[in-house]
Amino acid sequence: MQGRTHNCGQLRLENAGEKVTLVGWFENIRKVSKNLGFVILRDFYGTTQIVVETEDLMEQFSAINTESTIEVTGTVRERSSKNPKLATGDIEVVPETVKVLGKCQYQELPFQINRSKEADENTRLKYRYLDLRNPEVKSKIVLRSKIVADLRSAMVAHDFMEITTPILTCSSPEGARDYLVPARKHPGKFYALPQAPQQFKQLLMASGFDRYFQIAPCFRDEDARADRSPGEFYQLEDVFAVLEDVLPPIFAKYGIYHEASTAPFKRIPYREAMEKYGSDKPDLRISLLVQDATEALADCGFEPFAGKTVKAVVAPDFKGTRKQIDKMCAEVEVISGQKAYWFKMDENGELAGGIAKFLQEKKDAVIEALGLKNGDFVALSAGTLGAAQKTAGVIRKLVGTSFDGYMKKECYEFCWVVDFPMYEIGEESGELEFCHNPFSMPQGGVEALENQDPLEILAYQYDLVCNGIELSSGAVRNHDPEIMVKAFELVGLGEEDVKAKFPAMYNAFCYGAPPHAGIAPGVDRMVMLIAGEDSIREIIPFPMNKNAQDVMMGAPAEVDEKQLREVHIKISAPEKQ
């Protein structure tokens, strides 16, 4: 702030006796008498206590609205009652003059600045410029800046070159909806904001830039989640082998936990991850595993298990109550859309509770199959293989996080999930679709594409997971136009379709492109994990809300007819009922 000699977090005991000028926000005043009061002045760097000792200055300070920007000139002195919790807690400033530089025109704020995180989220986002004055909120943005700076330094130290790719590009089928931008000079045509710099980074590889990275903005029109912000997010583009060297020091330096996995990280094939953890984003802090119970339970006489795949999660020495079990089962159904079932083995070795009455005739077989001991709790899922696995994964996570003894919370557990299927049957379309990334290299190349069941083909794809959150997604890229065309043919797109949708990449690959690989860590998710936040919006300076609205700027917004005519667009609004 202009005009100051020091900031509000800078003065120390050695400054006692100096005449200083501070500029900051008027946080509050504690009035002791008509000629004694204590003012807290706050700026970006901290707070300083101002001690008012004259009636005239008390009147001036009392007339100032909270959060006004003021300039205070005075003398630094040692505090008689020090505050060791503050960096400036050894000193105070006795003012000679006070001047309002920016008046807050409102008597009442939408929320108390230092308690803004307790306010409604939409209110916080509408007044984000006030929310960011909260030191706790501000610190996450500062943390993000430092992490990004360190990531850049680490990548450069590994001989990677930072290159910026275009923001306006063409629409291509990459998994999510595009944000489209009408082209004024080309009526009826549109640019798209990039969902990821996928094609550009492969084109750079084809050009010989084999060690490239980028802090890349990515734009996807998709619904928000706690770990995903609608609209825009950022990825660090680099190569797989470097991450185990780059990321652990970042987490160690800035993370709220002081323990993290060391390289090499555990590598888990996709199908093993689904079978053992019920998720392709396993949280390895949880000690529980998923077991297959189909053979032991499918024909036990319990109708929901008949002819289904049955999965079990066994929690040893379980102390939960019936009320807690019922709550957990209800949450499983909300999250997965599938029911959870349960029983337990009591202290006498008997199966009790839940569906135990259906298991009595097979008691010994069930105990042997699941390796049960007295005090064990068993939660179960049933359905198709995929549904049973995913529901068991939800069960594992909820039991691990809701009950004591099954989770090592204060650490970062990294792992790689590898060998993803190349294809899957789409849940909505019922047709064969790419499972992960259409530009990945299939394991086995053309021969696999021509001779194997598509659902059995694996891809050279990998995800980096930390504490159950996908941090990065990457692959060995397809650099061979013949393999590329064949891979797309299996999902119903011929060579001409590939040329039309990905012309630059197809043509580049026809000029001797080298083999290449890459990965894209999500910077926002990484910072969220390091900061210990549950919502990604806490570490983004100006995030959208859950409905993809910027309530501070009023976006999206209507534009006038002249602007629409310039880009050759006419709005056809649905008739009001």
Coordinates of C-alpha atoms in Angstrom, one line a residue:
M1 CA 0.0 0.0 0.0
Q2 CA 1.3 3.4 -1.0
G3 CA 2.8 5.8 1.6
R4 CA 3.8 3.3 4.3
T5 CA 7.2 3.0 5.8
H6 CA 6.5 -0.6 7.1
N7 CA 3.8 -3.2 6.6
C8 CA 1.6 -4.4 9.4
G9 CA 3.5 -7.6 10.0
Q10 CA 7.0 -6.1 9.9
L11 CA 7.7 -4.1 13.1
R12 CA 9.7 -5.7 15.9
L13 CA 11.2 -4.6 19.3
E14 CA 14.3 -3.2 17.6
N15 CA 12.0 -0.7 15.9
A16 CA 11.0 0.9 19.2
G17 CA 11.3 4.6 19.2
E18 CA 11.0 4.9 15.4
K19 CA 8.4 7.1 13.8
V20 CA 6.5 5.0 11.2
T21 CA 3.6 5.2 8.8
L22 CA 1.3 2.1 8.4
V23 CA -1.5 1.6 6.0
G24 CA -4.1 -1.1 6.4
W25 CA -7.7 -2.1 7.0
F26 CA -9.4 -0.9 10.2
E27 CA -10.3 -4.3 11.7
N28 CA -11.7 -3.2 15.1
I29 CA -11.4 -0.9 18.1
R30 CA -11.7 -1.9 21.7
K31 CA -12.7 1.2 23.7
V32 CA -11.5 1.3 27.3
S33 CA -12.4 5.0 28.0
K34 CA -13.0 8.2 26.1
N35 CA -9.2 8.7 25.8
L36 CA -8.0 5.1 25.6
G37 CA -8.6 2.5 23.0
F38 CA -6.9 -0.4 21.2
V39 CA -7.1 -0.6 17.4
I40 CA -6.2 -3.5 15.2
L41 CA -4.7 -2.5 11.9
R42 CA -4.5 -5.3 9.3
D43 CA -2.9 -5.6 5.9
F44 CA -1.7 -8.5 3.7
Y45 CA 1.3 -9.2 5.8
G46 CA -0.2 -9.2 9.3
T47 CA -1.6 -7.0 12.1
T48 CA -0.3 -4.3 14.3
Q49 CA -1.9 -2.9 17.5
I50 CA -2.4 0.8 17.6
V51 CA -2.9 2.3 21.1
V52 CA -5.0 5.5 21.1
E53 CA -4.3 7.7 24.1
T54 CA -6.0 11.0 23.4
E55 CA -9.7 12.0 23.3
D56 CA -9.3 13.7 20.0
L57 CA -7.9 10.6 18.2
M58 CA -10.4 8.4 20.0
E59 CA -13.2 10.4 18.3
Q60 CA -11.5 10.2 14.9
F61 CA -11.0 6.4 15.2
S62 CA -14.5 5.9 16.5
A63 CA -16.0 7.6 13.4
I64 CA -14.3 5.1 11.0
N65 CA -16.2 2.2 9.6
T66 CA -14.8 -1.3 9.9
E67 CA -12.7 -2.4 6.9
S68 CA -11.9 1.2 5.8
T69 CA -8.4 1.6 4.5
I70 CA -6.6 4.0 6.9
E71 CA -3.1 5.6 7.2
V72 CA -1.7 5.8 10.7
T73 CA 1.5 7.7 11.6
G74 CA 3.0 7.3 15.0
T75 CA 5.8 6.0 17.2
V76 CA 6.7 2.4 17.9
R77 CA 7.1 1.4 21.6
E78 CA 7.5 -1.8 23.5
R79 CA 4.3 -3.4 24.7
S80 CA 3.9 -3.8 28.5
S81 CA 1.8 -6.9 27.9
K82 CA 3.3 -8.9 25.0
N83 CA 1.4 -11.3 22.8
P84 CA 3.7 -14.2 21.7
K85 CA 1.1 -15.5 19.2
L86 CA 1.7 -12.4 17.0
A87 CA 4.8 -11.6 15.0
T88 CA 4.3 -8.0 16.1
G89 CA 3.2 -8.9 19.6
D90 CA 6.2 -7.3 21.3
I91 CA 5.4 -3.8 20.1
E92 CA 2.5 -1.3 19.6
V93 CA 2.2 2.0 17.8
V94 CA 1.1 5.2 19.5
P95 CA -0.6 7.3 16.7
E96 CA -0.1 11.0 16.1
T97 CA -2.4 11.2 13.0
V98 CA -5.0 9.0 11.3
K99 CA -6.2 9.5 7.7
V100 CA -9.0 7.6 5.9
L101 CA -7.7 6.6 2.4
G102 CA -10.6 4.4 1.4
K103 CA -13.9 4.6 3.3
C104 CA -16.0 1.5 3.8
Q105 CA -19.4 2.9 3.1
Y106 CA -21.3 0.2 4.9
Q107 CA -22.0 0.0 8.6
E108 CA -22.4 -3.7 8.4
L109 CA -20.3 -6.3 6.5
P110 CA -21.8 -9.4 4.8
F111 CA -19.7 -11.5 7.3
Q112 CA -17.0 -11.0 9.9
I113 CA -13.7 -11.0 8.0
N114 CA -11.8 -13.3 10.3
R115 CA -14.7 -15.8 10.4
S116 CA -15.7 -15.7 6.7
K117 CA -15.3 -19.4 6.3
E118 CA -18.4 -19.8 8.5
A119 CA -20.5 -17.9 6.1
D120 CA -22.7 -19.3 3.3
E121 CA -20.6 -20.3 0.3
N122 CA -22.5 -18.2 -2.2
T123 CA -22.1 -15.1 0.1
R124 CA -18.4 -15.8 0.4
L125 CA -18.0 -16.1 -3.4
K126 CA -20.1 -12.9 -4.1
Y127 CA -17.9 -10.9 -1.7
R128 CA -14.7 -12.9 -2.5
Y129 CA -12.6 -9.7 -2.3
L130 CA -13.6 -9.5 1.3
D131 CA -13.3 -13.2 1.9
L132 CA -9.7 -13.1 0.6
R133 CA -8.8 -10.5 3.3
N134 CA -9.3 -13.3 5.9
P135 CA -5.7 -14.4 6.7
E136 CA -6.8 -18.0 6.8
V137 CA -8.3 -17.8 3.3
K138 CA -5.5 -15.7 2.0
S139 CA -2.9 -18.2 3.2
K140 CA -4.2 -20.9 0.8
I141 CA -3.8 -18.6 -2.2
V142 CA -0.2 -17.7 -1.1
L143 CA 0.5 -21.5 -0.6
R144 CA -0.7 -22.2 -4.1
S145 CA 1.6 -19.5 -5.5
K146 CA 4.6 -20.9 -3.7
I147 CA 3.8 -24.5 -4.8
V148 CA 3.4 -23.5 -8.4
A149 CA 6.7 -21.6 -8.3
D150 CA 8.5 -24.6 -6.8
L151 CA 7.0 -26.9 -9.4
R152 CA 8.3 -24.7 -12.1
S153 CA 11.8 -24.6 -10.5
A154 CA 11.8 -28.4 -10.1
M155 CA 10.8 -29.0 -13.7
V156 CA 13.5 -26.6 -15.0
A157 CA 16.0 -28.3 -12.8
H158 CA 15.2 -31.6 -14.5
D159 CA 15.9 -30.0 -17.9
F160 CA 12.3 -29.5 -18.9
M161 CA 11.3 -26.5 -21.0
E162 CA 8.1 -24.5 -20.3
I163 CA 6.0 -23.9 -23.4
T164 CA 2.6 -22.3 -23.6
T165 CA -0.1 -23.8 -25.9
P166 CA -3.1 -22.0 -27.4
I167 CA -6.3 -21.2 -25.5
L168 CA -8.4 -20.9 -28.6
T169 CA -8.5 -24.2 -30.5
C170 CA -10.9 -26.6 -32.3
S171 CA -13.5 -28.8 -30.7
S172 CA -12.6 -32.4 -30.4
P173 CA -14.1 -35.4 -28.6
E174 CA -12.1 -35.6 -25.4
G175 CA -14.7 -36.8 -22.8
A176 CA -16.4 -33.7 -21.5
R177 CA -18.4 -30.9 -23.1
D178 CA -16.5 -28.1 -24.7
Y179 CA -16.8 -24.4 -23.9
L180 CA -17.4 -22.9 -27.4
V181 CA -16.4 -19.5 -28.7
P182 CA -18.1 -18.1 -31.8
A183 CA -15.7 -16.9 -34.6
R184 CA -16.7 -13.4 -35.7
K185 CA -14.8 -13.6 -39.0
H186 CA -16.0 -17.1 -39.8
P187 CA -19.8 -17.2 -39.5
G188 CA -21.2 -20.5 -38.2
K189 CA -17.8 -21.7 -36.9
F190 CA -16.5 -21.9 -33.4
Y191 CA -13.4 -22.2 -31.4
A192 CA -13.2 -24.3 -28.3
L193 CA -11.4 -23.7 -25.1
P194 CA -9.0 -26.6 -24.6
Q195 CA -10.1 -29.4 -22.2
A196 CA -6.4 -30.2 -22.0
P197 CA -3.4 -29.4 -24.2
Q198 CA -3.4 -33.1 -25.1
Q199 CA -3.0 -32.7 -28.9
F200 CA -0.6 -29.7 -28.6
K201 CA 1.7 -31.5 -26.3
Q202 CA 1.8 -34.5 -28.6
L203 CA 2.5 -32.2 -31.5
L204 CA 5.4 -30.7 -29.5
M205 CA 6.8 -34.2 -29.0
A206 CA 6.4 -34.9 -32.7
S207 CA 8.4 -31.6 -33.2
G208 CA 11.2 -32.9 -31.0
F209 CA 10.5 -31.0 -27.8
D210 CA 10.8 -34.2 -25.7
R211 CA 11.1 -32.5 -22.3
Y212 CA 8.3 -30.0 -22.1
F213 CA 6.0 -28.9 -19.3
Q214 CA 3.3 -26.3 -18.9
I215 CA 1.1 -25.0 -16.1
A216 CA -1.9 -25.3 -18.4
P217 CA -5.4 -23.9 -17.9
C218 CA -8.0 -26.6 -18.9
F219 CA -11.6 -25.9 -19.6
R220 CA -14.4 -28.5 -19.3
D221 CA -18.1 -27.9 -19.0
E222 CA -18.8 -30.5 -16.3
D223 CA -20.5 -30.6 -13.0
A224 CA -18.7 -29.6 -9.8
R225 CA -17.5 -31.9 -7.1
A226 CA -15.6 -31.2 -3.9
D227 CA -12.3 -32.0 -5.8
R228 CA -13.3 -30.5 -9.1
S229 CA -14.2 -26.9 -10.0
P230 CA -16.5 -26.3 -12.9
G231 CA -15.0 -24.5 -15.9
E232 CA -11.3 -23.9 -15.4
F233 CA -8.6 -25.8 -13.7
Y234 CA -4.8 -26.2 -14.0
Q235 CA -2.5 -29.1 -14.9
L236 CA 1.2 -29.5 -14.9
E237 CA 2.2 -31.3 -18.0
D238 CA 5.4 -33.5 -17.7
V239 CA 6.7 -37.0 -17.9
F240 CA 6.0 -40.0 -15.7
A241 CA 9.4 -40.9 -14.4
V242 CA 10.0 -37.4 -13.0
L243 CA 7.0 -37.1 -10.7
E244 CA 8.4 -39.4 -8.0
D245 CA 11.3 -37.0 -7.7
V246 CA 9.4 -33.7 -8.0
L247 CA 6.3 -34.2 -5.9
P248 CA 7.5 -35.7 -2.6
P249 CA 9.7 -32.6 -1.7
I250 CA 6.7 -30.3 -2.5
F251 CA 4.4 -32.3 -0.2
A252 CA 7.2 -32.5 2.5
K253 CA 7.8 -28.8 2.4
Y254 CA 4.3 -27.4 2.3
G255 CA 2.0 -30.3 3.5
I256 CA 0.1 -30.3 6.7
Y257 CA 1.3 -33.9 7.3
H258 CA 5.0 -34.7 7.9
E259 CA 4.9 -38.2 6.5
A260 CA 4.7 -39.3 2.9
S261 CA 5.4 -42.2 0.7
T262 CA 8.9 -42.4 -0.7
A263 CA 9.9 -43.4 -4.2
P264 CA 9.3 -45.8 -5.8
F265 CA 5.5 -45.5 -5.2
K266 CA 3.5 -48.7 -5.1
R267 CA 2.2 -49.8 -8.5
I268 CA -1.2 -51.4 -8.6
P269 CA -2.8 -52.7 -11.9
Y270 CA -6.3 -51.3 -12.5
R271 CA -8.1 -54.7 -12.1
E272 CA -6.2 -55.4 -8.9
A273 CA -7.2 -52.0 -7.6
M274 CA -10.9 -52.6 -8.3
E275 CA -10.7 -56.1 -6.8
K276 CA -8.8 -55.2 -3.6
Y277 CA -9.9 -51.7 -3.0
G278 CA -13.1 -51.3 -4.9
S279 CA -11.8 -48.2 -6.6
D280 CA -9.2 -47.0 -9.2
K281 CA -8.4 -44.2 -6.7
P282 CA -7.5 -46.3 -3.6
D283 CA -6.8 -44.6 -0.3
L284 CA -3.9 -46.6 1.0
R285 CA -4.1 -45.0 4.4
I286 CA -7.1 -47.3 5.0
S287 CA -5.9 -50.8 6.1
L288 CA -9.1 -52.6 5.1
L289 CA -9.3 -54.7 1.9
V290 CA -12.2 -56.0 -0.3
Q291 CA -12.6 -59.8 -0.4
D292 CA -14.6 -61.9 -2.8
A293 CA -17.4 -63.7 -1.0
T294 CA -19.4 -64.9 -4.0
E295 CA -18.7 -68.6 -3.6
A296 CA -19.5 -68.5 0.1
L297 CA -22.6 -66.4 0.0
A298 CA -24.2 -66.3 -3.4
D299 CA -26.4 -69.4 -2.7
C300 CA -27.0 -68.7 1.0
G301 CA -30.8 -68.2 0.5
F302 CA -30.6 -64.4 0.8
E303 CA -32.4 -63.2 -2.3
P304 CA -30.3 -60.0 -3.1
F305 CA -27.2 -62.3 -3.4
A306 CA -28.8 -64.9 -5.7
G307 CA -26.8 -65.1 -8.9
K308 CA -24.8 -62.0 -8.1
T309 CA -21.2 -61.1 -7.4
V310 CA -20.8 -60.6 -3.6
K311 CA -17.9 -58.6 -2.1
A312 CA -17.0 -58.3 1.6
V313 CA -15.1 -55.8 3.7
V314 CA -14.0 -57.3 7.1
A315 CA -13.3 -54.9 9.9
P316 CA -11.5 -56.6 12.8
D317 CA -12.2 -55.8 16.5
F318 CA -15.2 -53.6 15.5
K319 CA -16.5 -51.3 18.2
G320 CA -19.3 -49.5 16.2
T321 CA -22.9 -49.3 17.4
R322 CA -26.0 -50.4 15.6
K323 CA -26.9 -46.8 15.0
Q324 CA -23.5 -46.1 13.5
I325 CA -23.9 -49.2 11.2
D326 CA -27.3 -48.1 10.0
K327 CA -26.0 -44.6 9.3
M328 CA -23.0 -46.1 7.3
C329 CA -25.3 -48.3 5.3
A330 CA -27.6 -45.4 4.5
E331 CA -24.6 -43.3 3.3
V332 CA -23.4 -46.2 1.1
E333 CA -26.8 -46.3 -0.7
V334 CA -26.8 -42.5 -1.2
I335 CA -23.3 -42.5 -2.7
S336 CA -23.3 -45.7 -4.7
G337 CA -27.0 -46.2 -5.4
Q338 CA -26.6 -49.8 -4.1
K339 CA -27.6 -51.3 -0.8
A340 CA -25.0 -52.5 1.8
Y341 CA -25.6 -55.5 4.0
W342 CA -23.8 -56.7 7.1
F343 CA -23.3 -59.2 9.9
K344 CA -20.8 -59.7 12.6
M345 CA -19.1 -62.4 14.5
D346 CA -19.6 -61.9 18.2
E347 CA -17.3 -62.6 21.2
N348 CA -18.7 -66.2 21.4
G349 CA -17.9 -67.0 17.7
E350 CA -21.6 -66.7 16.6
L351 CA -22.8 -64.9 13.5
A352 CA -25.2 -62.2 14.6
G353 CA -27.0 -59.1 13.3
G354 CA -27.9 -58.0 9.8
I355 CA -28.3 -61.0 7.5
A356 CA -26.8 -63.5 9.9
K357 CA -29.9 -65.6 10.0
F358 CA -29.4 -66.6 6.3
L359 CA -25.8 -67.7 7.0
Q360 CA -26.3 -70.2 9.9
E361 CA -26.3 -73.3 7.7
K362 CA -23.0 -72.1 6.0
K363 CA -21.5 -70.7 9.2
D364 CA -18.2 -72.7 9.1
A365 CA -17.7 -72.1 5.3
V366 CA -18.4 -68.4 5.7
I367 CA -15.9 -68.1 8.6
E368 CA -13.3 -70.0 6.7
A369 CA -13.8 -68.1 3.4
L370 CA -13.5 -64.7 5.0
G371 CA -11.0 -65.6 7.7
L372 CA -13.3 -64.3 10.5
K373 CA -12.4 -64.0 14.1
N374 CA -14.4 -63.0 17.2
G375 CA -15.3 -59.3 17.1
D376 CA -15.1 -59.0 13.3
F377 CA -17.7 -56.9 11.4
V378 CA -18.5 -57.8 7.8
A379 CA -20.0 -55.3 5.4
L380 CA -21.2 -56.7 2.0
S381 CA -22.2 -55.6 -1.5
A382 CA -23.9 -57.5 -4.3
G383 CA -24.6 -56.9 -8.0
T384 CA -22.8 -57.2 -11.2
L385 CA -19.0 -57.4 -10.9
G386 CA -18.5 -53.7 -11.4
A387 CA -21.4 -52.6 -9.2
A388 CA -20.3 -54.9 -6.4
Q389 CA -16.7 -53.7 -6.6
K390 CA -17.6 -50.0 -6.6
T391 CA -20.1 -50.4 -3.7
A392 CA -17.5 -52.3 -1.7
G393 CA -15.1 -49.5 -2.4
V394 CA -17.6 -47.0 -0.9
I395 CA -18.0 -49.3 2.1
R396 CA -14.3 -49.6 2.6
K397 CA -13.9 -45.9 2.6
L398 CA -16.8 -45.2 4.9
V399 CA -15.8 -47.8 7.4
G400 CA -12.2 -46.7 7.3
T401 CA -13.0 -43.0 7.8
S402 CA -16.0 -43.4 10.2
F403 CA -14.6 -45.9 12.7
D404 CA -11.4 -45.8 14.7
G405 CA -8.5 -48.1 14.1
Y406 CA -8.7 -48.6 10.3
M407 CA -7.0 -45.5 8.9
K408 CA -3.6 -43.8 9.3
K409 CA -4.8 -40.2 8.7
E410 CA -1.9 -37.9 9.1
C411 CA 0.2 -38.9 6.1
Y412 CA 0.3 -38.8 2.3
E413 CA 0.1 -42.2 0.6
F414 CA 0.9 -42.2 -3.1
C415 CA 0.4 -45.0 -5.5
W416 CA 0.3 -45.5 -9.3
V417 CA -2.7 -47.3 -10.8
V418 CA -1.5 -48.8 -14.1
D419 CA -2.7 -51.0 -17.0
F420 CA -6.1 -49.5 -17.4
P421 CA -8.5 -51.1 -19.9
M422 CA -8.3 -49.5 -23.3
Y423 CA -12.1 -49.9 -23.8
E424 CA -15.3 -50.3 -21.8
I425 CA -19.0 -50.5 -22.4
G426 CA -20.5 -47.0 -21.9
E427 CA -23.1 -46.9 -19.1
E428 CA -25.4 -44.6 -21.0
S429 CA -24.7 -45.6 -24.6
G430 CA -24.3 -49.4 -24.1
E431 CA -21.6 -49.1 -26.9
L432 CA -17.9 -49.7 -26.9
E433 CA -16.1 -46.6 -25.7
F434 CA -12.6 -45.5 -24.8
C435 CA -12.1 -46.2 -21.1
H436 CA -9.5 -43.5 -20.3
N437 CA -7.7 -41.6 -23.0
P438 CA -8.3 -42.2 -26.7
F439 CA -4.7 -41.2 -27.6
S440 CA -3.1 -43.9 -25.4
M441 CA -1.0 -46.7 -26.9
P442 CA -2.7 -50.1 -26.6
Q443 CA -0.5 -52.8 -25.1
G444 CA 0.2 -55.2 -28.0
G445 CA -0.3 -52.5 -30.7
V446 CA -2.1 -53.4 -33.9
E447 CA -2.0 -57.1 -33.2
A448 CA -4.0 -56.7 -30.0
L449 CA -6.5 -54.4 -31.7
E450 CA -7.0 -56.9 -34.5
N451 CA -7.0 -60.2 -32.5
Q452 CA -8.1 -59.6 -28.9
D453 CA -11.5 -59.0 -27.3
P454 CA -11.6 -55.2 -27.1
L455 CA -12.6 -55.4 -23.4
E456 CA -9.5 -57.4 -22.7
I457 CA -7.0 -55.0 -24.3
L458 CA -5.0 -53.0 -21.8
A459 CA -3.5 -49.5 -22.5
Y460 CA -0.2 -48.0 -21.4
Q461 CA -2.2 -45.7 -19.1
Y462 CA -1.5 -44.7 -15.5
D463 CA -2.9 -42.5 -12.8
L464 CA -1.1 -41.1 -9.8
V465 CA -3.3 -41.3 -6.7
C466 CA -2.7 -39.7 -3.3
N467 CA -5.0 -40.3 -0.3
G468 CA -7.8 -41.5 -2.5
I469 CA -7.7 -38.6 -4.9
E470 CA -6.5 -38.8 -8.5
L471 CA -3.7 -36.3 -8.8
S472 CA -2.5 -37.1 -12.3
S473 CA -3.5 -39.0 -15.4
G474 CA -1.1 -40.0 -18.1
A475 CA -0.1 -42.5 -20.7
V476 CA 2.4 -43.6 -23.2
R477 CA 0.9 -41.8 -26.2
N478 CA -0.1 -43.3 -29.5
H479 CA 2.4 -41.9 -32.1
D480 CA 1.6 -44.3 -35.0
P481 CA -1.2 -43.3 -37.4
E482 CA -2.0 -46.9 -38.3
I483 CA -2.5 -47.9 -34.7
M484 CA -4.4 -44.6 -34.1
V485 CA -6.9 -45.3 -36.9
K486 CA -7.4 -48.9 -35.8
A487 CA -8.0 -47.9 -32.2
F488 CA -10.8 -45.5 -33.3
E489 CA -12.3 -48.0 -35.7
L490 CA -13.3 -50.2 -32.8
V491 CA -15.5 -47.4 -31.4
G492 CA -17.1 -46.8 -34.8
L493 CA -14.9 -44.0 -36.2
G494 CA -13.1 -44.6 -39.5
E495 CA -9.9 -43.2 -40.9
E496 CA -11.7 -40.2 -42.5
D497 CA -13.3 -39.4 -39.1
V498 CA -9.9 -39.5 -37.5
K499 CA -8.5 -37.2 -40.1
A500 CA -11.4 -34.8 -39.8
K501 CA -11.4 -34.6 -36.0
F502 CA -7.7 -34.7 -35.4
P503 CA -6.1 -33.4 -38.6
A504 CA -3.0 -31.8 -37.2
M505 CA -2.1 -34.8 -35.0
Y506 CA -2.8 -37.4 -37.7
N507 CA -0.7 -35.5 -40.2
A508 CA 2.2 -35.0 -37.8
F509 CA 2.3 -38.7 -37.0
C510 CA 2.7 -39.4 -40.7
Y511 CA 6.1 -37.6 -40.6
G512 CA 8.0 -39.9 -38.4
A513 CA 6.8 -39.0 -34.8
P514 CA 9.0 -40.4 -32.0
P515 CA 7.5 -42.5 -29.2
H516 CA 6.5 -40.3 -26.3
A517 CA 4.7 -40.3 -22.9
G518 CA 3.3 -37.7 -20.6
I519 CA 1.2 -37.1 -17.5
A520 CA -0.9 -34.2 -16.2
P521 CA -1.0 -33.6 -12.4
G522 CA -3.9 -31.5 -11.3
V523 CA -2.3 -28.5 -9.6
D524 CA -5.6 -27.5 -7.9
R525 CA -6.2 -30.9 -6.4
M526 CA -2.5 -31.1 -5.4
V527 CA -2.7 -27.8 -3.5
M528 CA -6.1 -28.9 -1.9
L529 CA -4.5 -32.0 -0.5
I530 CA -1.3 -30.2 0.7
A531 CA -3.5 -27.5 2.4
G532 CA -5.7 -30.1 4.0
E533 CA -8.9 -28.6 2.5
D534 CA -12.0 -30.6 1.6
S535 CA -13.1 -28.3 -1.2
I536 CA -11.0 -27.3 -4.2
R537 CA -12.7 -23.8 -4.2
E538 CA -10.7 -22.9 -1.1
I539 CA -7.4 -22.8 -3.0
I540 CA -8.7 -21.0 -6.2
P541 CA -8.6 -17.2 -6.0
F542 CA -11.9 -16.6 -7.8
P543 CA -13.8 -19.9 -8.1
M544 CA -17.2 -20.5 -9.6
N545 CA -20.0 -22.0 -7.4
K546 CA -21.4 -25.5 -7.8
N547 CA -23.7 -24.3 -10.6
A548 CA -20.8 -22.9 -12.6
Q549 CA -21.7 -19.3 -11.8
D550 CA -19.3 -16.5 -10.9
V551 CA -21.7 -14.7 -8.4
M552 CA -19.2 -12.0 -7.9
M553 CA -18.9 -10.9 -11.5
G554 CA -22.4 -12.0 -12.5
A555 CA -21.3 -14.6 -15.0
P556 CA -22.6 -16.1 -17.1
A557 CA -24.6 -13.1 -18.2
E558 CA -26.7 -12.0 -21.1
V559 CA -25.1 -9.8 -23.8
D560 CA -26.8 -7.2 -26.0
E561 CA -28.2 -7.9 -29.4
K562 CA -25.4 -6.0 -31.2
Q563 CA -22.7 -8.4 -29.7
L564 CA -24.7 -11.4 -30.8
R565 CA -25.1 -10.1 -34.4
E566 CA -21.4 -9.5 -34.6
V567 CA -20.7 -13.2 -34.0
H568 CA -23.7 -14.3 -36.1
I569 CA -25.7 -15.8 -33.2
K570 CA -29.4 -15.7 -32.6
I571 CA -30.9 -16.8 -29.3
S572 CA -33.8 -19.2 -29.6
A573 CA -35.2 -19.2 -26.1
P574 CA -37.8 -21.8 -25.1
E575 CA -41.4 -20.5 -24.8
K576 CA -42.5 -19.8 -21.2
Q577 CA -45.2 -22.1 -20.0

